[in-house]
Amino acid sequence: MSHGQDPERFCNEVSERFRLLFRSCNISYTDYIRTTELRPRCAVEHFWTVLQSKGLIYKGIYEGWYSTQDESFLTLSKVGDAIDSSGKEIKISLESGHKVEWMEEDNYMFRLSQFQPQLLEWFEGNPRSVQPERFHRIVLQWLQEDLPDLSVSRQRKRLWWGIPVPEDPDQTVYVWLDALDNYLTVVGYPDTHSQWWSSACHVVGKDILKFHAIYWPAFLLAADLPLPQTIYVHSHWTVGGKKMSKSLGNVVDPLDRAQRFTTDGMRYFLLRQGVPDTDCDYDDDKVVKLLNAELTDSLGGLLNRCTATSLNPTQMYPYFCTDFFPSRHAESLEGRATVEDYHMLDCVRALPALVELHYESMYVYKALEAISRCVRQTNGFVQRHAPWKLDRANSRDQKWLNTILHVSLECLRIYGTLLQPIVPEISGKLLSRLGVKQDKMSWAEVNYIFR
């Protein structure tokens, strides 16, 4: 190992860091699986046997350019020239930038080329199979090119860390056939997977798109299993416009930043600024500015205003008065609501459905953008009517003050409910401060209701 450690010990340490990250950052999961467990090994062996029994895996001699870091063979069109740190000319993968070497060895091959027409037909007929659209176009482009059979094993003397090929202990199952099978393992393959597998979706980084959108669907077709509903692809975070790298010293430690900006703060920033289509640049100053603007000043400021004892001495939800805020503008002679106020309410009423759409489509930044826009509108509503200037001794002013606070607090309740998947701690505190009971914090309660 390049780290000078036993592979199992090294992987255990990496795995534990991920577990710590998930615990620290309020990331929950229904299953946490590693390929070193017994259950994935059983699934991989069964899957391999199925493909081999159909004549889709055969023994052959593979030769070509190979990237050890990517664990992948490359065609000539994917290889380029470069100069290493010592000034020596080398060959590299044009996709990853990693060094490649010419290699010849006996391997097991999967008849990937046999499935190229079927893959192309499926992706062309399912334009939402890969999202965002940009990555769907990339997959279609790959399928227009030559798609040679795929080497699905490595000689065990060179790669002993992995699952041995069934009935051939001299070969190790290719890491991407091994790892991808784990999607099936967690839903009970080969015994009880049918209940869940037909609804499978994947969320992957753009650098492993080919494995998920070409190899994996081909394996599934070969095994007569349904293809994923959608493959959601995300781009990368860069620093100073460059990919994070230990050699460059620009790696951002999420645990360190979560301690500095709070877990909710980091979750909000990454999901608010992360755009799936393109790489996004990370900067500490950007984090501070965004959190101050949207969470502290806009959302927090609105909450503090509406729950301040100077405006809301009883700390209760005041009554809503339809005389001052009728269902339609200019419906009442006493109405004080403006056209802008009705526009704000229309936006808030439409917000839950819009946020749900963006959450389900994995465009989380668009959902947060929509919420932030409504928060600004609600702040504008309060600022426009300046309830602190109203005369509480005047019964009509008091009713209008109560109505302003009621509308604002209801808006805050909706924002807090919609933000729970993003900033669970902040949302919980906000909703608790509004007096919302635990059983009323669900999505079903998010409809805008005057009460």
Tab-separated table of C-alpha atoms in Angstrom:
chain	number	residue	atom	x	y	z
A	1	MET	CA	0.000	0.000	0.000
A	2	SER	CA	1.209	3.515	-0.776
A	3	HIS	CA	0.253	4.519	2.795
A	4	GLY	CA	2.547	1.845	4.206
A	5	GLN	CA	-0.329	0.106	5.986
A	6	ASP	CA	-2.092	-3.193	5.805
A	7	PRO	CA	-5.064	-2.703	3.418
A	8	GLU	CA	-7.669	-3.859	5.926
A	9	ARG	CA	-6.346	-1.593	8.668
A	10	PHE	CA	-6.199	1.373	6.300
A	11	CYS	CA	-9.774	0.772	5.061
A	12	ASN	CA	-11.017	0.390	8.629
A	13	GLU	CA	-9.595	3.804	9.488
A	14	VAL	CA	-11.135	5.430	6.416
A	15	SER	CA	-14.494	3.773	7.111
A	16	GLU	CA	-14.494	4.972	10.707
A	17	ARG	CA	-13.788	8.551	9.581
A	18	PHE	CA	-16.895	8.405	7.398
A	19	ARG	CA	-18.979	7.054	10.275
A	20	LEU	CA	-17.710	9.891	12.478
A	21	LEU	CA	-18.514	12.419	9.766
A	22	PHE	CA	-22.067	11.078	9.401
A	23	ARG	CA	-22.633	11.141	13.172
A	24	SER	CA	-21.198	14.627	13.537
A	25	CYS	CA	-23.107	16.115	10.608
A	26	ASN	CA	-26.563	14.658	11.330
A	27	ILE	CA	-26.480	12.375	8.286
A	28	SER	CA	-28.655	9.310	8.833
A	29	TYR	CA	-28.760	6.083	6.844
A	30	THR	CA	-30.756	2.877	6.928
A	31	ASP	CA	-27.753	0.674	6.222
A	32	TYR	CA	-23.986	1.064	6.292
A	33	ILE	CA	-22.288	-1.617	4.256
A	34	ARG	CA	-18.699	-2.469	3.460
A	35	THR	CA	-17.477	-4.870	0.801
A	36	THR	CA	-15.383	-6.688	3.413
A	37	GLU	CA	-18.551	-8.060	5.027
A	38	LEU	CA	-19.858	-11.567	4.383
A	39	ARG	CA	-23.200	-10.507	2.848
A	40	PRO	CA	-21.701	-8.583	-0.112
A	41	ARG	CA	-19.325	-11.436	-0.827
A	42	CYS	CA	-22.273	-13.844	-1.093
A	43	ALA	CA	-24.116	-11.416	-3.375
A	44	VAL	CA	-21.085	-10.859	-5.627
A	45	GLU	CA	-20.418	-14.579	-5.969
A	46	HIS	CA	-24.059	-15.221	-6.870
A	47	PHE	CA	-24.136	-12.337	-9.365
A	48	TRP	CA	-20.901	-13.513	-11.001
A	49	THR	CA	-22.273	-17.043	-11.305
A	50	VAL	CA	-25.455	-15.758	-12.981
A	51	LEU	CA	-23.480	-13.817	-15.604
A	52	GLN	CA	-21.075	-16.665	-16.198
A	53	SER	CA	-23.869	-19.232	-16.561
A	54	LYS	CA	-25.294	-17.134	-19.397
A	55	GLY	CA	-21.965	-17.127	-21.225
A	56	LEU	CA	-21.512	-13.389	-20.622
A	57	ILE	CA	-18.195	-13.806	-18.791
A	58	TYR	CA	-15.318	-15.526	-20.546
A	59	LYS	CA	-11.594	-16.003	-20.013
A	60	GLY	CA	-9.393	-13.904	-22.277
A	61	ILE	CA	-6.089	-12.076	-22.612
A	62	TYR	CA	-6.462	-8.349	-22.070
A	63	GLU	CA	-3.896	-5.841	-23.165
A	64	GLY	CA	-4.073	-2.098	-23.003
A	65	TRP	CA	-3.395	1.030	-20.978
A	66	TYR	CA	-4.181	0.550	-17.302
A	67	SER	CA	-4.589	3.058	-14.451
A	68	THR	CA	-3.832	1.560	-11.055
A	69	GLN	CA	-5.420	4.492	-9.203
A	70	ASP	CA	-8.625	4.265	-11.229
A	71	GLU	CA	-8.568	0.450	-11.333
A	72	SER	CA	-9.487	0.741	-14.986
A	73	PHE	CA	-8.319	-0.174	-18.463
A	74	LEU	CA	-8.564	2.612	-21.038
A	75	THR	CA	-8.900	2.738	-24.789
A	76	LEU	CA	-6.264	4.606	-26.792
A	77	SER	CA	-8.592	7.574	-27.291
A	78	LYS	CA	-8.753	8.083	-23.516
A	79	VAL	CA	-4.961	8.237	-23.068
A	80	GLY	CA	-2.773	11.301	-23.445
A	81	ASP	CA	0.833	12.432	-22.964
A	82	ALA	CA	2.152	14.304	-19.929
A	83	ILE	CA	5.334	15.103	-18.002
A	84	ASP	CA	5.689	13.879	-14.410
A	85	SER	CA	7.342	15.787	-11.530
A	86	SER	CA	10.775	14.444	-12.484
A	87	GLY	CA	10.458	15.657	-16.088
A	88	LYS	CA	9.822	12.191	-17.489
A	89	GLU	CA	7.310	11.658	-20.290
A	90	ILE	CA	4.373	9.519	-19.169
A	91	LYS	CA	0.947	8.435	-20.353
A	92	ILE	CA	-2.103	9.571	-18.401
A	93	SER	CA	-5.859	9.042	-18.373
A	94	LEU	CA	-7.505	12.021	-20.045
A	95	GLU	CA	-10.512	11.598	-17.740
A	96	SER	CA	-8.804	11.412	-14.339
A	97	GLY	CA	-5.283	12.669	-15.038
A	98	HIS	CA	-3.800	9.593	-13.372
A	99	LYS	CA	-0.746	7.804	-14.744
A	100	VAL	CA	-1.379	4.745	-16.936
A	101	GLU	CA	0.879	1.869	-17.945
A	102	TRP	CA	0.726	-0.731	-20.698
A	103	MET	CA	-0.346	-4.085	-19.355
A	104	GLU	CA	-1.069	-7.563	-20.686
A	105	GLU	CA	-2.623	-10.281	-18.564
A	106	ASP	CA	-5.101	-13.144	-18.431
A	107	ASN	CA	-8.436	-11.856	-17.164
A	108	TYR	CA	-12.099	-12.651	-17.221
A	109	MET	CA	-13.999	-10.487	-19.686
A	110	PHE	CA	-17.626	-9.340	-19.651
A	111	ARG	CA	-19.414	-9.072	-23.017
A	112	LEU	CA	-20.122	-5.361	-22.589
A	113	SER	CA	-20.189	-4.740	-26.344
A	114	GLN	CA	-23.206	-7.049	-26.657
A	115	PHE	CA	-25.309	-4.613	-24.607
A	116	GLN	CA	-24.356	-1.377	-26.370
A	117	PRO	CA	-27.458	-1.217	-28.631
A	118	GLN	CA	-29.780	-1.992	-25.731
A	119	LEU	CA	-28.144	0.613	-23.506
A	120	LEU	CA	-28.344	3.264	-26.200
A	121	GLU	CA	-32.015	2.521	-26.824
A	122	TRP	CA	-32.824	2.684	-23.111
A	123	PHE	CA	-31.045	5.986	-22.463
A	124	GLU	CA	-32.505	7.591	-25.578
A	125	GLY	CA	-35.978	6.478	-24.542
A	126	ASN	CA	-35.538	7.666	-20.932
A	127	PRO	CA	-34.271	11.243	-21.039
A	128	ARG	CA	-34.549	11.575	-17.248
A	129	SER	CA	-32.592	8.388	-16.532
A	130	VAL	CA	-29.507	10.500	-15.821
A	131	GLN	CA	-29.871	13.919	-14.236
A	132	PRO	CA	-28.914	16.726	-14.750
A	133	GLU	CA	-29.415	16.689	-18.525
A	134	ARG	CA	-25.789	17.602	-19.194
A	135	PHE	CA	-24.635	14.228	-17.881
A	136	HIS	CA	-27.318	12.386	-19.823
A	137	ARG	CA	-25.812	13.858	-22.994
A	138	ILE	CA	-22.351	12.677	-21.924
A	139	VAL	CA	-23.624	9.114	-21.472
A	140	LEU	CA	-25.231	9.163	-24.922
A	141	GLN	CA	-21.946	10.370	-26.381
A	142	TRP	CA	-20.070	7.478	-24.762
A	143	LEU	CA	-22.560	5.041	-26.228
A	144	GLN	CA	-21.951	6.412	-29.716
A	145	GLU	CA	-18.282	5.381	-29.415
A	146	ASP	CA	-16.658	1.955	-29.516
A	147	LEU	CA	-17.589	-0.038	-26.398
A	148	PRO	CA	-15.190	-2.968	-26.063
A	149	ASP	CA	-15.699	-5.897	-23.725
A	150	LEU	CA	-14.786	-5.119	-20.126
A	151	SER	CA	-12.135	-6.810	-18.018
A	152	VAL	CA	-13.930	-7.861	-14.814
A	153	SER	CA	-11.095	-9.522	-12.927
A	154	ARG	CA	-7.474	-8.910	-11.960
A	155	GLN	CA	-4.714	-11.414	-11.289
A	156	ARG	CA	-4.700	-12.104	-7.573
A	157	LYS	CA	-0.914	-11.977	-7.332
A	158	ARG	CA	-1.210	-8.302	-8.297
A	159	LEU	CA	-4.484	-7.504	-6.537
A	160	TRP	CA	-5.074	-9.828	-3.619
A	161	TRP	CA	-7.257	-7.365	-1.693
A	162	GLY	CA	-10.759	-8.218	-2.876
A	163	ILE	CA	-13.219	-11.052	-3.476
A	164	PRO	CA	-11.765	-14.072	-5.300
A	165	VAL	CA	-13.438	-15.096	-8.553
A	166	PRO	CA	-15.700	-18.103	-7.847
A	167	GLU	CA	-13.863	-21.338	-8.654
A	168	ASP	CA	-10.715	-19.451	-9.690
A	169	PRO	CA	-8.686	-18.323	-6.643
A	170	ASP	CA	-5.948	-16.896	-8.904
A	171	GLN	CA	-8.246	-14.046	-9.972
A	172	THR	CA	-9.864	-11.187	-8.011
A	173	VAL	CA	-13.261	-9.749	-8.966
A	174	TYR	CA	-12.942	-6.289	-10.547
A	175	VAL	CA	-13.575	-3.647	-7.893
A	176	TRP	CA	-16.426	-2.003	-9.775
A	177	LEU	CA	-18.321	-5.248	-10.292
A	178	ASP	CA	-17.740	-5.945	-6.607
A	179	ALA	CA	-18.746	-2.481	-5.320
A	180	LEU	CA	-21.757	-1.916	-7.570
A	181	ASP	CA	-23.269	-5.190	-6.452
A	182	ASN	CA	-23.618	-3.691	-2.996
A	183	TYR	CA	-26.626	-1.718	-4.185
A	184	LEU	CA	-28.313	-5.089	-4.579
A	185	THR	CA	-26.893	-6.464	-1.344
A	186	VAL	CA	-28.588	-3.864	0.860
A	187	VAL	CA	-32.017	-4.704	-0.570
A	188	GLY	CA	-31.599	-8.419	0.054
A	189	TYR	CA	-30.133	-9.833	-3.180
A	190	PRO	CA	-30.412	-12.597	-4.251
A	191	ASP	CA	-33.382	-13.576	-2.053
A	192	THR	CA	-35.597	-10.579	-1.167
A	193	HIS	CA	-34.452	-7.746	-3.427
A	194	SER	CA	-37.508	-7.579	-5.703
A	195	GLN	CA	-39.560	-5.592	-3.166
A	196	TRP	CA	-37.197	-2.611	-3.364
A	197	TRP	CA	-34.983	-2.895	-6.405
A	198	SER	CA	-37.508	-1.720	-9.008
A	199	SER	CA	-37.544	1.708	-7.306
A	200	ALA	CA	-33.784	2.149	-7.027
A	201	CYS	CA	-32.149	5.548	-7.618
A	202	HIS	CA	-28.457	6.405	-7.323
A	203	VAL	CA	-26.661	9.590	-6.291
A	204	VAL	CA	-23.085	9.635	-7.631
A	205	GLY	CA	-20.179	11.950	-8.303
A	206	LYS	CA	-19.463	12.876	-11.904
A	207	ASP	CA	-16.075	11.118	-11.824
A	208	ILE	CA	-17.738	7.699	-11.452
A	209	LEU	CA	-20.538	8.293	-13.937
A	210	LYS	CA	-19.269	5.765	-16.497
A	211	PHE	CA	-19.239	2.957	-13.932
A	212	HIS	CA	-22.835	3.719	-12.929
A	213	ALA	CA	-24.321	4.644	-16.309
A	214	ILE	CA	-22.520	2.195	-18.629
A	215	TYR	CA	-21.088	-0.762	-16.739
A	216	TRP	CA	-23.733	-1.110	-14.026
A	217	PRO	CA	-26.798	-0.978	-16.331
A	218	ALA	CA	-25.098	-3.496	-18.612
A	219	PHE	CA	-24.496	-5.845	-15.675
A	220	LEU	CA	-28.145	-5.471	-14.641
A	221	LEU	CA	-29.418	-6.156	-18.155
A	222	ALA	CA	-27.203	-9.225	-18.265
A	223	ALA	CA	-28.701	-10.464	-14.997
A	224	ASP	CA	-32.299	-9.683	-16.113
A	225	LEU	CA	-32.725	-7.100	-13.358
A	226	PRO	CA	-34.522	-3.719	-13.643
A	227	LEU	CA	-32.394	-0.657	-14.341
A	228	PRO	CA	-32.290	2.229	-11.837
A	229	GLN	CA	-35.094	4.767	-12.045
A	230	THR	CA	-32.667	7.688	-12.116
A	231	ILE	CA	-28.958	8.296	-11.677
A	232	TYR	CA	-28.495	11.696	-10.040
A	233	VAL	CA	-25.041	13.139	-10.695
A	234	HIS	CA	-23.277	15.885	-8.777
A	235	SER	CA	-20.167	17.848	-9.641
A	236	HIS	CA	-17.195	18.620	-7.386
A	237	TRP	CA	-16.128	21.244	-4.883
A	238	THR	CA	-12.922	23.015	-5.843
A	239	VAL	CA	-10.684	25.449	-3.981
A	240	GLY	CA	-9.313	28.416	-5.865
A	241	GLY	CA	-10.672	26.836	-9.036
A	242	LYS	CA	-8.550	23.703	-8.543
A	243	LYS	CA	-9.490	20.163	-7.575
A	244	MET	CA	-8.811	19.387	-3.912
A	245	SER	CA	-5.537	17.538	-3.550
A	246	LYS	CA	-3.287	16.620	-0.648
A	247	SER	CA	-0.262	17.494	-2.766
A	248	LEU	CA	-1.642	21.011	-3.293
A	249	GLY	CA	-2.579	21.310	0.365
A	250	ASN	CA	-6.037	22.670	-0.456
A	251	VAL	CA	-8.197	19.920	1.033
A	252	VAL	CA	-11.074	21.239	3.150
A	253	ASP	CA	-11.777	19.119	6.229
A	254	PRO	CA	-15.575	18.949	6.682
A	255	LEU	CA	-15.315	18.079	10.388
A	256	ASP	CA	-13.097	21.084	11.064
A	257	ARG	CA	-15.432	23.435	9.175
A	258	ALA	CA	-18.509	21.940	10.853
A	259	GLN	CA	-16.973	22.836	14.212
A	260	ARG	CA	-16.139	26.324	13.004
A	261	PHE	CA	-19.421	27.143	11.243
A	262	THR	CA	-21.679	24.596	13.035
A	263	THR	CA	-23.001	21.450	11.429
A	264	ASP	CA	-26.187	23.154	10.261
A	265	GLY	CA	-24.150	26.029	8.871
A	266	MET	CA	-22.008	23.754	6.726
A	267	ARG	CA	-24.981	21.697	5.589
A	268	TYR	CA	-26.785	24.867	4.543
A	269	PHE	CA	-23.812	26.339	2.701
A	270	LEU	CA	-22.953	23.165	0.774
A	271	LEU	CA	-26.553	22.512	-0.244
A	272	ARG	CA	-27.312	26.171	-0.977
A	273	GLN	CA	-24.214	26.758	-3.104
A	274	GLY	CA	-23.709	23.283	-4.549
A	275	VAL	CA	-24.903	23.150	-8.157
A	276	PRO	CA	-25.076	19.612	-9.626
A	277	ASP	CA	-24.297	20.703	-13.195
A	278	THR	CA	-20.952	22.421	-12.557
A	279	ASP	CA	-18.070	22.437	-10.109
A	280	CYS	CA	-18.414	24.961	-7.276
A	281	ASP	CA	-15.612	26.790	-5.500
A	282	TYR	CA	-15.319	26.634	-1.721
A	283	ASP	CA	-14.152	29.609	0.308
A	284	ASP	CA	-14.442	30.251	4.073
A	285	ASP	CA	-15.388	33.896	3.528
A	286	LYS	CA	-18.257	32.839	1.263
A	287	VAL	CA	-19.548	30.592	4.045
A	288	VAL	CA	-19.535	33.437	6.565
A	289	LYS	CA	-21.248	35.887	4.216
A	290	LEU	CA	-23.979	33.445	3.171
A	291	LEU	CA	-24.780	32.225	6.690
A	292	ASN	CA	-24.864	35.759	8.056
A	293	ALA	CA	-27.079	36.985	5.230
A	294	GLU	CA	-29.612	34.161	4.958
A	295	LEU	CA	-29.700	32.403	8.322
A	296	THR	CA	-28.643	34.967	10.911
A	297	ASP	CA	-29.921	38.248	9.461
A	298	SER	CA	-32.846	37.242	7.243
A	299	LEU	CA	-34.378	34.159	8.912
A	300	GLY	CA	-33.094	34.741	12.442
A	301	GLY	CA	-33.837	38.454	12.274
A	302	LEU	CA	-37.429	37.792	11.220
A	303	LEU	CA	-37.935	35.324	14.073
A	304	ASN	CA	-36.420	37.686	16.647
A	305	ARG	CA	-38.567	40.569	15.451
A	306	CYS	CA	-41.802	38.626	15.618
A	307	THR	CA	-41.125	37.054	19.017
A	308	ALA	CA	-39.658	40.135	20.687
A	309	THR	CA	-41.493	40.979	23.922
A	310	SER	CA	-41.804	44.597	22.783
A	311	LEU	CA	-44.033	43.486	19.878
A	312	ASN	CA	-45.386	40.204	21.204
A	313	PRO	CA	-45.456	40.488	25.008
A	314	THR	CA	-47.666	37.404	25.475
A	315	GLN	CA	-45.341	35.250	23.293
A	316	MET	CA	-48.419	33.758	21.670
A	317	TYR	CA	-49.780	33.373	18.154
A	318	PRO	CA	-51.976	36.510	17.883
A	319	TYR	CA	-55.356	36.251	16.205
A	320	PHE	CA	-55.732	36.839	12.490
A	321	CYS	CA	-58.281	39.492	11.546
A	322	THR	CA	-59.870	39.054	8.133
A	323	ASP	CA	-61.197	42.612	8.236
A	324	PHE	CA	-57.674	43.969	7.889
A	325	PHE	CA	-56.357	41.226	5.639
A	326	PRO	CA	-59.338	39.919	3.633
A	327	SER	CA	-59.066	36.950	1.281
A	328	ARG	CA	-58.886	39.308	-1.702
A	329	HIS	CA	-57.285	42.720	-1.994
A	330	ALA	CA	-59.653	45.699	-1.490
A	331	GLU	CA	-62.457	43.368	-0.366
A	332	SER	CA	-62.852	45.181	2.957
A	333	LEU	CA	-63.022	48.905	3.668
A	334	GLU	CA	-60.763	48.348	6.688
A	335	GLY	CA	-58.222	46.272	4.768
A	336	ARG	CA	-54.638	47.433	5.176
A	337	ALA	CA	-52.882	44.725	3.184
A	338	THR	CA	-51.198	45.838	-0.037
A	339	VAL	CA	-50.791	44.230	-3.430
A	340	GLU	CA	-47.251	43.230	-2.410
A	341	ASP	CA	-48.641	41.452	0.669
A	342	TYR	CA	-50.980	39.320	-1.418
A	343	HIS	CA	-48.161	38.525	-3.803
A	344	MET	CA	-46.068	37.362	-0.839
A	345	LEU	CA	-48.864	35.078	0.355
A	346	ASP	CA	-49.248	33.593	-3.111
A	347	CYS	CA	-45.531	32.797	-3.142
A	348	VAL	CA	-45.679	31.226	0.322
A	349	ARG	CA	-48.724	29.117	-0.560
A	350	ALA	CA	-46.919	27.806	-3.644
A	351	LEU	CA	-43.657	27.240	-1.761
A	352	PRO	CA	-44.213	23.702	-0.329
A	353	ALA	CA	-44.991	22.182	-3.740
A	354	LEU	CA	-42.054	24.001	-5.330
A	355	VAL	CA	-39.647	22.912	-2.597
A	356	GLU	CA	-40.877	19.326	-2.807
A	357	LEU	CA	-40.273	19.329	-6.565
A	358	HIS	CA	-36.707	20.591	-6.165
A	359	TYR	CA	-35.924	18.225	-3.269
A	360	GLU	CA	-37.172	15.236	-5.256
A	361	SER	CA	-35.163	16.329	-8.309
A	362	MET	CA	-31.998	16.774	-6.208
A	363	TYR	CA	-31.864	20.477	-7.054
A	364	VAL	CA	-31.637	21.380	-3.384
A	365	TYR	CA	-30.054	24.761	-4.091
A	366	LYS	CA	-33.161	25.781	-6.031
A	367	ALA	CA	-35.375	24.810	-3.083
A	368	LEU	CA	-33.263	26.885	-0.692
A	369	GLU	CA	-33.211	29.753	-3.153
A	370	ALA	CA	-37.026	29.726	-3.224
A	371	ILE	CA	-37.256	29.606	0.595
A	372	SER	CA	-34.744	32.430	0.951
A	373	ARG	CA	-36.709	34.541	-1.505
A	374	CYS	CA	-39.909	34.081	0.514
A	375	VAL	CA	-38.084	34.900	3.758
A	376	ARG	CA	-36.938	38.194	2.210
A	377	GLN	CA	-40.499	38.914	1.104
A	378	THR	CA	-41.790	38.293	4.631
A	379	ASN	CA	-39.142	40.610	6.049
A	380	GLY	CA	-40.291	43.172	3.504
A	381	PHE	CA	-43.884	42.692	4.687
A	382	VAL	CA	-42.932	43.422	8.290
A	383	GLN	CA	-40.712	46.345	7.340
A	384	ARG	CA	-43.410	47.792	5.091
A	385	HIS	CA	-46.037	47.917	7.828
A	386	ALA	CA	-43.666	48.724	10.747
A	387	PRO	CA	-45.813	47.150	13.499
A	388	TRP	CA	-43.612	48.727	16.177
A	389	LYS	CA	-45.082	52.109	15.167
A	390	LEU	CA	-48.704	51.071	15.742
A	391	ASP	CA	-50.681	52.390	18.698
A	392	ARG	CA	-51.695	49.443	20.847
A	393	ALA	CA	-54.164	51.565	22.741
A	394	ASN	CA	-56.089	51.812	19.498
A	395	SER	CA	-58.151	48.644	19.046
A	396	ARG	CA	-57.952	48.810	15.258
A	397	ASP	CA	-54.134	49.178	15.341
A	398	GLN	CA	-53.913	46.300	17.822
A	399	LYS	CA	-55.916	44.017	15.525
A	400	TRP	CA	-53.695	44.960	12.579
A	401	LEU	CA	-50.570	44.351	14.705
A	402	ASN	CA	-51.903	40.911	15.644
A	403	THR	CA	-52.612	40.144	11.996
A	404	ILE	CA	-49.106	41.180	10.895
A	405	LEU	CA	-47.544	38.966	13.562
A	406	HIS	CA	-49.851	36.045	12.794
A	407	VAL	CA	-49.016	36.117	9.079
A	408	SER	CA	-45.290	36.455	9.791
A	409	LEU	CA	-45.264	33.630	12.347
A	410	GLU	CA	-47.194	31.344	9.992
A	411	CYS	CA	-44.628	32.070	7.285
A	412	LEU	CA	-41.845	31.245	9.732
A	413	ARG	CA	-43.588	27.976	10.634
A	414	ILE	CA	-43.625	26.983	6.982
A	415	TYR	CA	-39.979	27.941	6.445
A	416	GLY	CA	-38.906	26.027	9.551
A	417	THR	CA	-40.819	22.926	8.458
A	418	LEU	CA	-39.433	22.991	4.906
A	419	LEU	CA	-35.854	23.503	6.139
A	420	GLN	CA	-35.826	20.480	8.472
A	421	PRO	CA	-33.930	18.173	6.056
A	422	ILE	CA	-31.264	20.865	5.567
A	423	VAL	CA	-30.749	22.457	8.991
A	424	PRO	CA	-32.481	20.123	11.478
A	425	GLU	CA	-31.142	21.810	14.622
A	426	ILE	CA	-31.994	25.359	13.535
A	427	SER	CA	-35.415	24.273	12.285
A	428	GLY	CA	-36.157	22.449	15.522
A	429	LYS	CA	-35.291	25.497	17.621
A	430	LEU	CA	-37.312	27.804	15.369
A	431	LEU	CA	-40.413	25.610	15.458
A	432	SER	CA	-40.110	25.077	19.202
A	433	ARG	CA	-39.881	28.819	19.751
A	434	LEU	CA	-43.105	29.203	17.773
A	435	GLY	CA	-44.733	26.627	20.043
A	436	VAL	CA	-45.159	24.046	17.284
A	437	LYS	CA	-45.624	20.593	18.785
A	438	GLN	CA	-43.498	17.684	17.589
A	439	ASP	CA	-46.411	15.960	15.864
A	440	LYS	CA	-47.174	19.168	13.945
A	441	MET	CA	-43.725	19.510	12.357
A	442	SER	CA	-44.399	17.105	9.485
A	443	TRP	CA	-44.817	17.889	5.804
A	444	ALA	CA	-48.555	17.263	6.107
A	445	GLU	CA	-48.827	20.335	8.376
A	446	VAL	CA	-47.070	22.708	6.012
A	447	ASN	CA	-50.141	24.101	4.276
A	448	TYR	CA	-50.614	27.790	4.848
A	449	ILE	CA	-53.557	28.219	7.190
A	450	PHE	CA	-54.783	31.386	8.953
A	451	ARG	CA	-55.727	30.375	12.472
